[in-house]
Coordinates of C-alpha atoms in Angstrom, one line a residue:
X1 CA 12.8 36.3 -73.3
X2 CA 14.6 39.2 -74.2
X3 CA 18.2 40.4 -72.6
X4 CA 17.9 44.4 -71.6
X5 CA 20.2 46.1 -73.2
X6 CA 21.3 50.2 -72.8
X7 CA 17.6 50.5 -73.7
X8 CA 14.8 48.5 -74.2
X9 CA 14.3 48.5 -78.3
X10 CA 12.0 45.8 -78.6
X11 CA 9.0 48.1 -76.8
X12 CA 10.3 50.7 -78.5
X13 CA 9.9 49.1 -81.9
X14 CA 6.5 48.0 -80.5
X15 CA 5.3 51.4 -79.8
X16 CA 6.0 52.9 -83.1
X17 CA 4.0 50.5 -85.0
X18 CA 0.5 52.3 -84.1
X19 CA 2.0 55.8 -84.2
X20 CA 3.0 56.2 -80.8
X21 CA 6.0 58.3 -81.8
X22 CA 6.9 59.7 -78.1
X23 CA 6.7 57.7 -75.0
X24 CA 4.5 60.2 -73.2
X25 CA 2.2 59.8 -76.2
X26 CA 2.3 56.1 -75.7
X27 CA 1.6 55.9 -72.0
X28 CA -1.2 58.3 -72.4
X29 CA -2.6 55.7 -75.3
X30 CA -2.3 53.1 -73.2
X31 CA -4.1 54.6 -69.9
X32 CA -7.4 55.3 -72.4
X33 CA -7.0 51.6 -74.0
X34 CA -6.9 49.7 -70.8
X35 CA -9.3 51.8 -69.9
X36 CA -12.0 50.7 -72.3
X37 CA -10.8 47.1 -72.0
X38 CA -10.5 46.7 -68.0
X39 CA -13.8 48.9 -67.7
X40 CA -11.9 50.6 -65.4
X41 CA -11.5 54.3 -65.6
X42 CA -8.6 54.4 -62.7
X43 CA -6.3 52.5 -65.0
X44 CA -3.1 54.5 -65.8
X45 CA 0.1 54.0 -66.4
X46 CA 2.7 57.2 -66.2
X47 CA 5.5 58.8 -69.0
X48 CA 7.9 58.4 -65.7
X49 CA 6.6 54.4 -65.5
X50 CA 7.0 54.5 -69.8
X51 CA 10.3 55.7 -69.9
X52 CA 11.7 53.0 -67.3
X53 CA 10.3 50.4 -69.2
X54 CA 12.2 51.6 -72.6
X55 CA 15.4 51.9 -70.6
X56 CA 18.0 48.9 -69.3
X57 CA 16.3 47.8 -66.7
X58 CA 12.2 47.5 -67.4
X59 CA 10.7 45.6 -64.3
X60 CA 7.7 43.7 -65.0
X61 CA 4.3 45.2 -65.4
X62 CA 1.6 43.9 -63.0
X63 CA -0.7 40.9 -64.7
X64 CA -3.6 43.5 -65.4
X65 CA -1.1 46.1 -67.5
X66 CA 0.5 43.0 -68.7
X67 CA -2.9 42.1 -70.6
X68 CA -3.5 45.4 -71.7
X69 CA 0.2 45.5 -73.7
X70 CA -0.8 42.4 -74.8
X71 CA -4.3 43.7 -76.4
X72 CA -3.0 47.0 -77.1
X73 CA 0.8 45.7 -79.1
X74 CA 0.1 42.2 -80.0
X75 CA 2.8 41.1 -77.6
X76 CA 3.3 39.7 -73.7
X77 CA 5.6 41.7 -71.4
X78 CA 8.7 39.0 -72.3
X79 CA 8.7 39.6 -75.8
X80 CA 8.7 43.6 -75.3
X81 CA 12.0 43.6 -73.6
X82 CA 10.9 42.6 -70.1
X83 CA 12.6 39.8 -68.2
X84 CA 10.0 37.4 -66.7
X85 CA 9.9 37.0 -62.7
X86 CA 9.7 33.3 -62.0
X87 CA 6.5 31.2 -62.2
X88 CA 5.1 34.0 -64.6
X89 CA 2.5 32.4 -66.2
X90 CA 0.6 34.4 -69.4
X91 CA -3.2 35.1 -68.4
X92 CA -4.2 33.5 -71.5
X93 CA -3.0 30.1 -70.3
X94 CA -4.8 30.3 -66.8
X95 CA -8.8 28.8 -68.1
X96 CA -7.2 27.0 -70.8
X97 CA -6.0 23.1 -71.3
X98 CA -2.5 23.2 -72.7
X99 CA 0.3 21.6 -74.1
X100 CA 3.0 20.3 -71.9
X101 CA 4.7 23.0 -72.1
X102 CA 1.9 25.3 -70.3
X103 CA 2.0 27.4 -67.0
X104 CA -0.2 24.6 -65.8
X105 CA 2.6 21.4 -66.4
X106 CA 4.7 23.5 -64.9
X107 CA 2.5 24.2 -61.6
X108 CA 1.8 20.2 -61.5
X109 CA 5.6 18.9 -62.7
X110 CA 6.7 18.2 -58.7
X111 CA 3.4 16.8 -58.0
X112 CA 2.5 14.8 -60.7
X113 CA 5.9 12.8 -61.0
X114 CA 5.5 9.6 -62.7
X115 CA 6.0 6.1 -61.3
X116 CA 7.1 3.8 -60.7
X117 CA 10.7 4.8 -58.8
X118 CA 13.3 2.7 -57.4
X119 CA 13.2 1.7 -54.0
X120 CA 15.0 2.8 -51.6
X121 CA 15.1 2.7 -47.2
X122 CA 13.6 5.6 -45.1
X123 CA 14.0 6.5 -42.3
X124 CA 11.3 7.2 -39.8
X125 CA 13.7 10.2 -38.5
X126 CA 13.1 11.8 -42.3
X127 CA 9.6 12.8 -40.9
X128 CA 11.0 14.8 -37.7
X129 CA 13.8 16.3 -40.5
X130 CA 11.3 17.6 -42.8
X131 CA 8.8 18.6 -39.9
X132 CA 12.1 21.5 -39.1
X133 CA 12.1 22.4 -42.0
X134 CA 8.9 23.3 -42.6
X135 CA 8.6 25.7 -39.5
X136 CA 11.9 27.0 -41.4
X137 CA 9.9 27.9 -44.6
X138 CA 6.9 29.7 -42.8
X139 CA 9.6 31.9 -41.2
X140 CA 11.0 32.8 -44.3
X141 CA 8.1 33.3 -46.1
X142 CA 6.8 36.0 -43.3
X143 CA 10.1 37.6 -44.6
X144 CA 10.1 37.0 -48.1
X145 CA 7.2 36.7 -49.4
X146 CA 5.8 34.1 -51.6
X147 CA 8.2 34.5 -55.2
X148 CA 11.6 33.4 -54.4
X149 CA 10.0 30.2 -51.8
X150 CA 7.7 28.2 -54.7
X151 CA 10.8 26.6 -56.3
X152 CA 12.3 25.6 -52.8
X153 CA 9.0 23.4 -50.9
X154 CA 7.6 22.2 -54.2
X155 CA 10.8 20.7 -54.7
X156 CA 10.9 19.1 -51.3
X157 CA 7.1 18.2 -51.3
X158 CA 8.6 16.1 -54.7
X159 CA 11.1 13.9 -52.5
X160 CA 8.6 13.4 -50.2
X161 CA 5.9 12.0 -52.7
X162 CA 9.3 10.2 -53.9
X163 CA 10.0 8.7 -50.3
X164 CA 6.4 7.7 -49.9
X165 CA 6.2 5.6 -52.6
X166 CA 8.9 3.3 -50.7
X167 CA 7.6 3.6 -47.5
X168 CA 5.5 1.7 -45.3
X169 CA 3.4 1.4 -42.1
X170 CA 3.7 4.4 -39.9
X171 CA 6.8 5.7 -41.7
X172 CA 4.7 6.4 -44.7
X173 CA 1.7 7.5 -42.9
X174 CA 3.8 10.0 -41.1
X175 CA 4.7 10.9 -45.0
X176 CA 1.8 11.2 -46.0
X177 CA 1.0 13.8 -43.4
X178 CA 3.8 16.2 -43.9
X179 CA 3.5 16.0 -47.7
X180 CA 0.1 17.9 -47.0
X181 CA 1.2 20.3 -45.0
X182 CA 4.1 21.0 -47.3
X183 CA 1.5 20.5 -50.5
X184 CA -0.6 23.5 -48.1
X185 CA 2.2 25.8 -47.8
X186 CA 2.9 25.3 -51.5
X187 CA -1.1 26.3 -52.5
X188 CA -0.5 29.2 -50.2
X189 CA 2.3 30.7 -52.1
X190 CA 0.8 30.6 -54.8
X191 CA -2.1 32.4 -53.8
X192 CA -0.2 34.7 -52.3
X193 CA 1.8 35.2 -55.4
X194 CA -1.5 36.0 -57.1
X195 CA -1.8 32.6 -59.1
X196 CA -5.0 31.2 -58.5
X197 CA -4.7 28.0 -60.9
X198 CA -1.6 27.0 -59.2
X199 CA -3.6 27.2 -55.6
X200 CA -6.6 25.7 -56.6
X201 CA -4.2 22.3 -57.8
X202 CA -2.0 22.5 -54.9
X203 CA -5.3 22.5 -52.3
X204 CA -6.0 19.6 -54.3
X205 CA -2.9 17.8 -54.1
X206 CA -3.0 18.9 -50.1
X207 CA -6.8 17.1 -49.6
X208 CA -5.4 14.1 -51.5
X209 CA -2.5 13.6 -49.5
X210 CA -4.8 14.2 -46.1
X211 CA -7.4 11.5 -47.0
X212 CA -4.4 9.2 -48.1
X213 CA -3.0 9.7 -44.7
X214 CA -6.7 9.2 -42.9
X215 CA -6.4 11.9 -40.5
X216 CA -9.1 13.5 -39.5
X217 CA -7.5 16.7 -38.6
X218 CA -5.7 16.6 -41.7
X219 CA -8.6 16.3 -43.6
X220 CA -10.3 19.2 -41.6
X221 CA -7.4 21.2 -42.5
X222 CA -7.1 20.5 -46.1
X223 CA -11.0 22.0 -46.8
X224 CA -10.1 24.5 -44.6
X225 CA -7.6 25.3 -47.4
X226 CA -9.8 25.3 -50.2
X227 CA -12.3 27.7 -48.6
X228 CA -9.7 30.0 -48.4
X229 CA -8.8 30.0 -51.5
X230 CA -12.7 30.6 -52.4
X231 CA -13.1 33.5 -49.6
X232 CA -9.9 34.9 -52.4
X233 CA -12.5 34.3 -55.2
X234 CA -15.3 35.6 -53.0
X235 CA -17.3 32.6 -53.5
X236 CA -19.0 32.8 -49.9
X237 CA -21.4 29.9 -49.9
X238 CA -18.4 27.6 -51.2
X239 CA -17.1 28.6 -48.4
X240 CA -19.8 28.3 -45.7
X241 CA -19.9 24.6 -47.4
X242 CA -16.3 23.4 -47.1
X243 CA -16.2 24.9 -43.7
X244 CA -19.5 23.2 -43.0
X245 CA -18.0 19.8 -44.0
X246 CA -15.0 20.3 -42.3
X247 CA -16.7 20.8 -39.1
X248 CA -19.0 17.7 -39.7
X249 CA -18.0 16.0 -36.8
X250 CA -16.5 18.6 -34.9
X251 CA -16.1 17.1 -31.5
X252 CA -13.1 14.2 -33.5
X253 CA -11.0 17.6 -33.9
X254 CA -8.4 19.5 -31.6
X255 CA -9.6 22.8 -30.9
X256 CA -6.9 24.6 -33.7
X257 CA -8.8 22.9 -36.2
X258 CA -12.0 23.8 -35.3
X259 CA -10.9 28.0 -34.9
X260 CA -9.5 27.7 -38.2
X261 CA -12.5 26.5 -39.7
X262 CA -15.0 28.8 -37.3
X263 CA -12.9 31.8 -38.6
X264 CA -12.9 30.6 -42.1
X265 CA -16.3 30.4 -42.3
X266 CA -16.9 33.7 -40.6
X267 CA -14.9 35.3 -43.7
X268 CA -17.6 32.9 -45.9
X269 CA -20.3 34.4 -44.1
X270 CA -19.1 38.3 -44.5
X271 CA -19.5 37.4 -48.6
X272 CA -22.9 37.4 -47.9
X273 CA -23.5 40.0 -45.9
X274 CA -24.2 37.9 -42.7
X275 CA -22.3 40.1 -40.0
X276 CA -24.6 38.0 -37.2
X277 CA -22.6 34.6 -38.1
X278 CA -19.4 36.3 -38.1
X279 CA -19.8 37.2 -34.8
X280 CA -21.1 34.4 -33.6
X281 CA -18.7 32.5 -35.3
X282 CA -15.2 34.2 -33.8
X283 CA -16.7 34.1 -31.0
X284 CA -17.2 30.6 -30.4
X285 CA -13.3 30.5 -32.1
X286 CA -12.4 32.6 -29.2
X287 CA -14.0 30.3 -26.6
X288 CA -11.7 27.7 -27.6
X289 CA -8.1 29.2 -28.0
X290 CA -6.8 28.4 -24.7
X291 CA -7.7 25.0 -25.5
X292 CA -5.3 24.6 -28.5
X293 CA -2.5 22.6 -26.9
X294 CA -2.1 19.8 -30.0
X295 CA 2.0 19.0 -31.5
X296 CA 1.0 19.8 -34.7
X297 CA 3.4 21.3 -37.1
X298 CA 0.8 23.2 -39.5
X299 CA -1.7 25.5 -38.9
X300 CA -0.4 27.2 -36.2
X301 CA -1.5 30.9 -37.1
X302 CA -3.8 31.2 -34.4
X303 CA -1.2 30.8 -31.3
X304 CA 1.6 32.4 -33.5
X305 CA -0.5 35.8 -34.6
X306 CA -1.1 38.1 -31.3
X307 CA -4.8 39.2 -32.1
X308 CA -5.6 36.3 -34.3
X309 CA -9.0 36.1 -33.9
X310 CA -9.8 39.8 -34.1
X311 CA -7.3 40.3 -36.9
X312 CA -10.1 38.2 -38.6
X313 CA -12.9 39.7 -37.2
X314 CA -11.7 43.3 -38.1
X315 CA -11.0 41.7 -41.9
X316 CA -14.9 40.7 -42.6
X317 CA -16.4 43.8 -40.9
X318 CA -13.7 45.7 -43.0
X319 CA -15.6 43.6 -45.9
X320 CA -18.9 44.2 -44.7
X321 CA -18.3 47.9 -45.1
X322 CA -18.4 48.4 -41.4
X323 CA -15.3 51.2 -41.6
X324 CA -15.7 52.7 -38.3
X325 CA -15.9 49.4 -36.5
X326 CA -13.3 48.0 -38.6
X327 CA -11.5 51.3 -37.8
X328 CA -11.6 50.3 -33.9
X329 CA -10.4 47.0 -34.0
X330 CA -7.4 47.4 -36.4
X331 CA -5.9 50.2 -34.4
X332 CA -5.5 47.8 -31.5
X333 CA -4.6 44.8 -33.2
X334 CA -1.8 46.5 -35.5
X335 CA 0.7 47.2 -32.3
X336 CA 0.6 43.7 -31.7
X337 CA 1.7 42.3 -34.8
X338 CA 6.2 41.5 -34.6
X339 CA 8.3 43.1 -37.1
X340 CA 8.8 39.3 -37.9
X341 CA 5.5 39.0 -39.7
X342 CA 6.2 42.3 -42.4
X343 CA 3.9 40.9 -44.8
X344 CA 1.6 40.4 -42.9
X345 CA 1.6 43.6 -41.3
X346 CA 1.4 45.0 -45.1
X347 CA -2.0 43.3 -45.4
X348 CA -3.7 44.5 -42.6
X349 CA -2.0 47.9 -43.3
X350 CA -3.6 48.3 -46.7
X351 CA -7.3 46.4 -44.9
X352 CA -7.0 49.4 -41.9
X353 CA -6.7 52.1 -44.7
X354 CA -9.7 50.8 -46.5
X355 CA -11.6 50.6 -43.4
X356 CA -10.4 54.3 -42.5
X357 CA -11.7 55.5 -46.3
X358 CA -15.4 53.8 -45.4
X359 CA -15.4 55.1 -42.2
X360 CA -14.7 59.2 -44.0
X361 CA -11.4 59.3 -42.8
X362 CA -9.1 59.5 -45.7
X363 CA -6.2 62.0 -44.8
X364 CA -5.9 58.7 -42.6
X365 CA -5.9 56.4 -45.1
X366 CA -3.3 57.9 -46.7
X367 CA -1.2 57.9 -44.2
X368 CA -1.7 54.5 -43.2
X369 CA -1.0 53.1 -47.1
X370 CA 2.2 54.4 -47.1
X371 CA 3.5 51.9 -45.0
X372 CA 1.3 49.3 -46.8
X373 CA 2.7 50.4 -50.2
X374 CA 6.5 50.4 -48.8
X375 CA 5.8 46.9 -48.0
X376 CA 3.9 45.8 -50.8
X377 CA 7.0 46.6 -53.1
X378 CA 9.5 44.9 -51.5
X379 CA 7.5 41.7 -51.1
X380 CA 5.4 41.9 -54.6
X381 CA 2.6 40.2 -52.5
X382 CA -0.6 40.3 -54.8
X383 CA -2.6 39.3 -51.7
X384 CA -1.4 43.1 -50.4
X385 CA -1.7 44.2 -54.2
X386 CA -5.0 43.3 -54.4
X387 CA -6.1 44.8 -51.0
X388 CA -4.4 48.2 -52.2
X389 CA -6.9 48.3 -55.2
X390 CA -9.6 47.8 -52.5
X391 CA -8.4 51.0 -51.2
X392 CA -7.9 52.7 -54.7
X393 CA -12.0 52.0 -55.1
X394 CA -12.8 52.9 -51.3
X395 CA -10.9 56.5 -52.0
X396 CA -12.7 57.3 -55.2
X397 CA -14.8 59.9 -53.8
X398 CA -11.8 62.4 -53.5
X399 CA -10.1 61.3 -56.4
X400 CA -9.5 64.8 -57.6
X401 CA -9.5 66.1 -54.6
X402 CA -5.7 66.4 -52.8
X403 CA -5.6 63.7 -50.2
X404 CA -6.7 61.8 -53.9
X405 CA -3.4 63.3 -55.0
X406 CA -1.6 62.1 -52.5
X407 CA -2.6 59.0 -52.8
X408 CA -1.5 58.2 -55.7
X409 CA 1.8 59.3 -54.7
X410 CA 1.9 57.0 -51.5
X411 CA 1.5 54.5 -54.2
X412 CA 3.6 55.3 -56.6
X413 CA 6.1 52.6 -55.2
X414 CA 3.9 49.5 -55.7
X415 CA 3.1 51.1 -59.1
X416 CA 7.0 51.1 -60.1
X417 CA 7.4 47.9 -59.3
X418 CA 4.8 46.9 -61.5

């Protein structure tokens, strides 16, 4: 990993090599080789984004320009000059096994932590301890998005796998059921962080620890996780399945369960085009919300979001390209949602301006990604990220039209964050 200096030579150096002897010449090079190699005739990157990147203080490029640099130079973003976030893993390593060293061993190291360990007492009062802490974590990840939180919970799902292994009876039963919601929230910030490798293990490690720990709920709850993650991939009948089996035998389950896997599975069903399910489906969520009354300290989304329900319901129509219904809903959701929740409220920002782009409206999908794009930077969410390319391909009918203009300019902060 290179150390910026008063300018970034190593990118510099890099550049010249194929005859890219100004940077404005070398940005527009880029733009027409990732291009050709995304297939995607939107991809650009700027002189103004160029130059920053040859100066002291480079950023990071976004995981899709960071493969194109690679293809185009021969080189990844941290041996150009750029200083790596953490948990930056190279694309190459994602599909790939891997020497110990790998992305992946990285991911699993507080997981997979080898045994036997000394013994030790615990305390049954650990479980109401780390129970606190937990709600502590999903407050500060509302705030902070998902980067500077990984580190923090994997390292206290670790002790708790550590803890586990010397205790017994109830004591490690309770364990056993707040290392899964910790192992959850984990998954989650990684697939908020954009890493789908490192959410697909850590749902594993959560539906381990849940049929460890033989609680039903628990178990609900973990394939609950891993349909989310494939709603991400947009793998709908995966997710109609794990849904399916999670509501096997629905009537063992407290009502927060069963709306989180309704809900899920209404996302599954918008995949595949099935806008009848997802009404019936948050519907029959709906039915049972003032029924949710359980102690549980995970899952909570659906007593904690205002508009839960129809925050999910505008989402699949918004995927079904129903704009002007989606449209409807999100404008009276939206005022409802606490300052608290700011990345949140980024996400359904970006969804409302795609929905307002379907429905023909794009002045006002402009207008409402500028908040979205504010947000978006601060938190580097590539859940929002990835909505905001949604929005790019929604407005691509007025591309070189003005409001396309300005567009691009209401985005022009994620892009220099990038």
């Amino acid at each position: 990993m290179a150390t910026p200096s008063a300018r970034n030579d190593a990118l510099r150096a890099a550049r010249l090599r194929p005859g890219w002897r100004t940077m404005e010449q070398a940005a527009d090079a880029l733009s027409e080789h990732g291009r050709q190699l995304l297939g995607d005739r939107q991809f650009a990157v700027s002189a103004r984004t160029w130059r920053r990147w040859e100066g002291a203080r480079p950023g990071w490029p976004s995981e899709q320009t960071a493969i194109v640099l690679h293809d185009a130079l021969g080189a990844w973003p941290e041996d150009l000059g750029f200083t790596s976030p953490p948990g930056w893993i190279r694309p190459e390593r994602h599909d790939n096994p891997a020497p110990a060293d790998s992305g992946l061993a990285t991911i699993a190291a507080a997981a997979l932590t080898p045994g036997p360990t000394a013994r030790q007492h615990v305390d049954p009062a650990l479980i109401d301890y780390f129970q606190q802490q937990m709600e502590g974590h999903y407050r500060a990840d509302m705030f902070l998005g998902p980067h500077d939180l990984i580190g923090t919970v994997s390292a206290q799902y670790q002790l708790i796998d550590k803890l586990t292994r010397s205790a017994a009876g109830e004591t490690r039963r309770g364990l056993l059921r707040v290392g899964a919601a910790y192992a959850a929230l984990v998954g989650w910030l990684y697939q908020d962080s954009g890493d789908m490798t490192g959410a697909g293990f850590w749902r594993g490690i959560t539906q381990e620890m849940a049929m460890r720990s033989r609680d039903p709920h628990l178990i609900a709850y973990s394939l609950v996780n891993q349909a989310f993650v494939r709603t991400d991939l947009g793998d709908g009948p995966a997710v109609i399945d794990l849904c399916e089996a999670a509501l096997d035998d629905a009537t063992r389950l407290v009502p927060k369960i069963r709306i989180m896997a309704m809900q899920q599975q209404a996302h599954g069903a918008s995949l595949t085009g099935d806008r009848a399910a997802v009404d019936r489906l948050i519907d029959g969520a709906d039915g049972l919300l003032l029924r949710v009354d359980d102690d549980l300290p995970w899952g909570n989304a659906c007593r904690r979001t205002p508009g839960y329900l129809e925050i999910q319901r505008a989402t699949c129509y918004g995927r079904l390209g129903l704009g002007t219904e989606a449209v409807g809903l999100w404008t009276q959701v939206l005022d409802a949602v606490p300052a608290t929740a700011r990345r949140d409220r980024g996400v359904y920002m970006a969804r409302y301006a795609t929905a307002a782009a379907n429905a023909r409206e794009p002045e006002q999908a402009v207008e409402i990604a500028r908040e979205a794009a504010t947000i978006a930077a601060e938190t580097r969410s590539a859940r929002m990220g990835r909505e905001l390319v949604a929005l790019e391909r929604a407005m691509r009918p007025w591309h070189d039209a003005p409001v396309g203009r300005d567009l691009r300019e209401a985005l022009a902060p994620v892009r220099e964050g990038c």
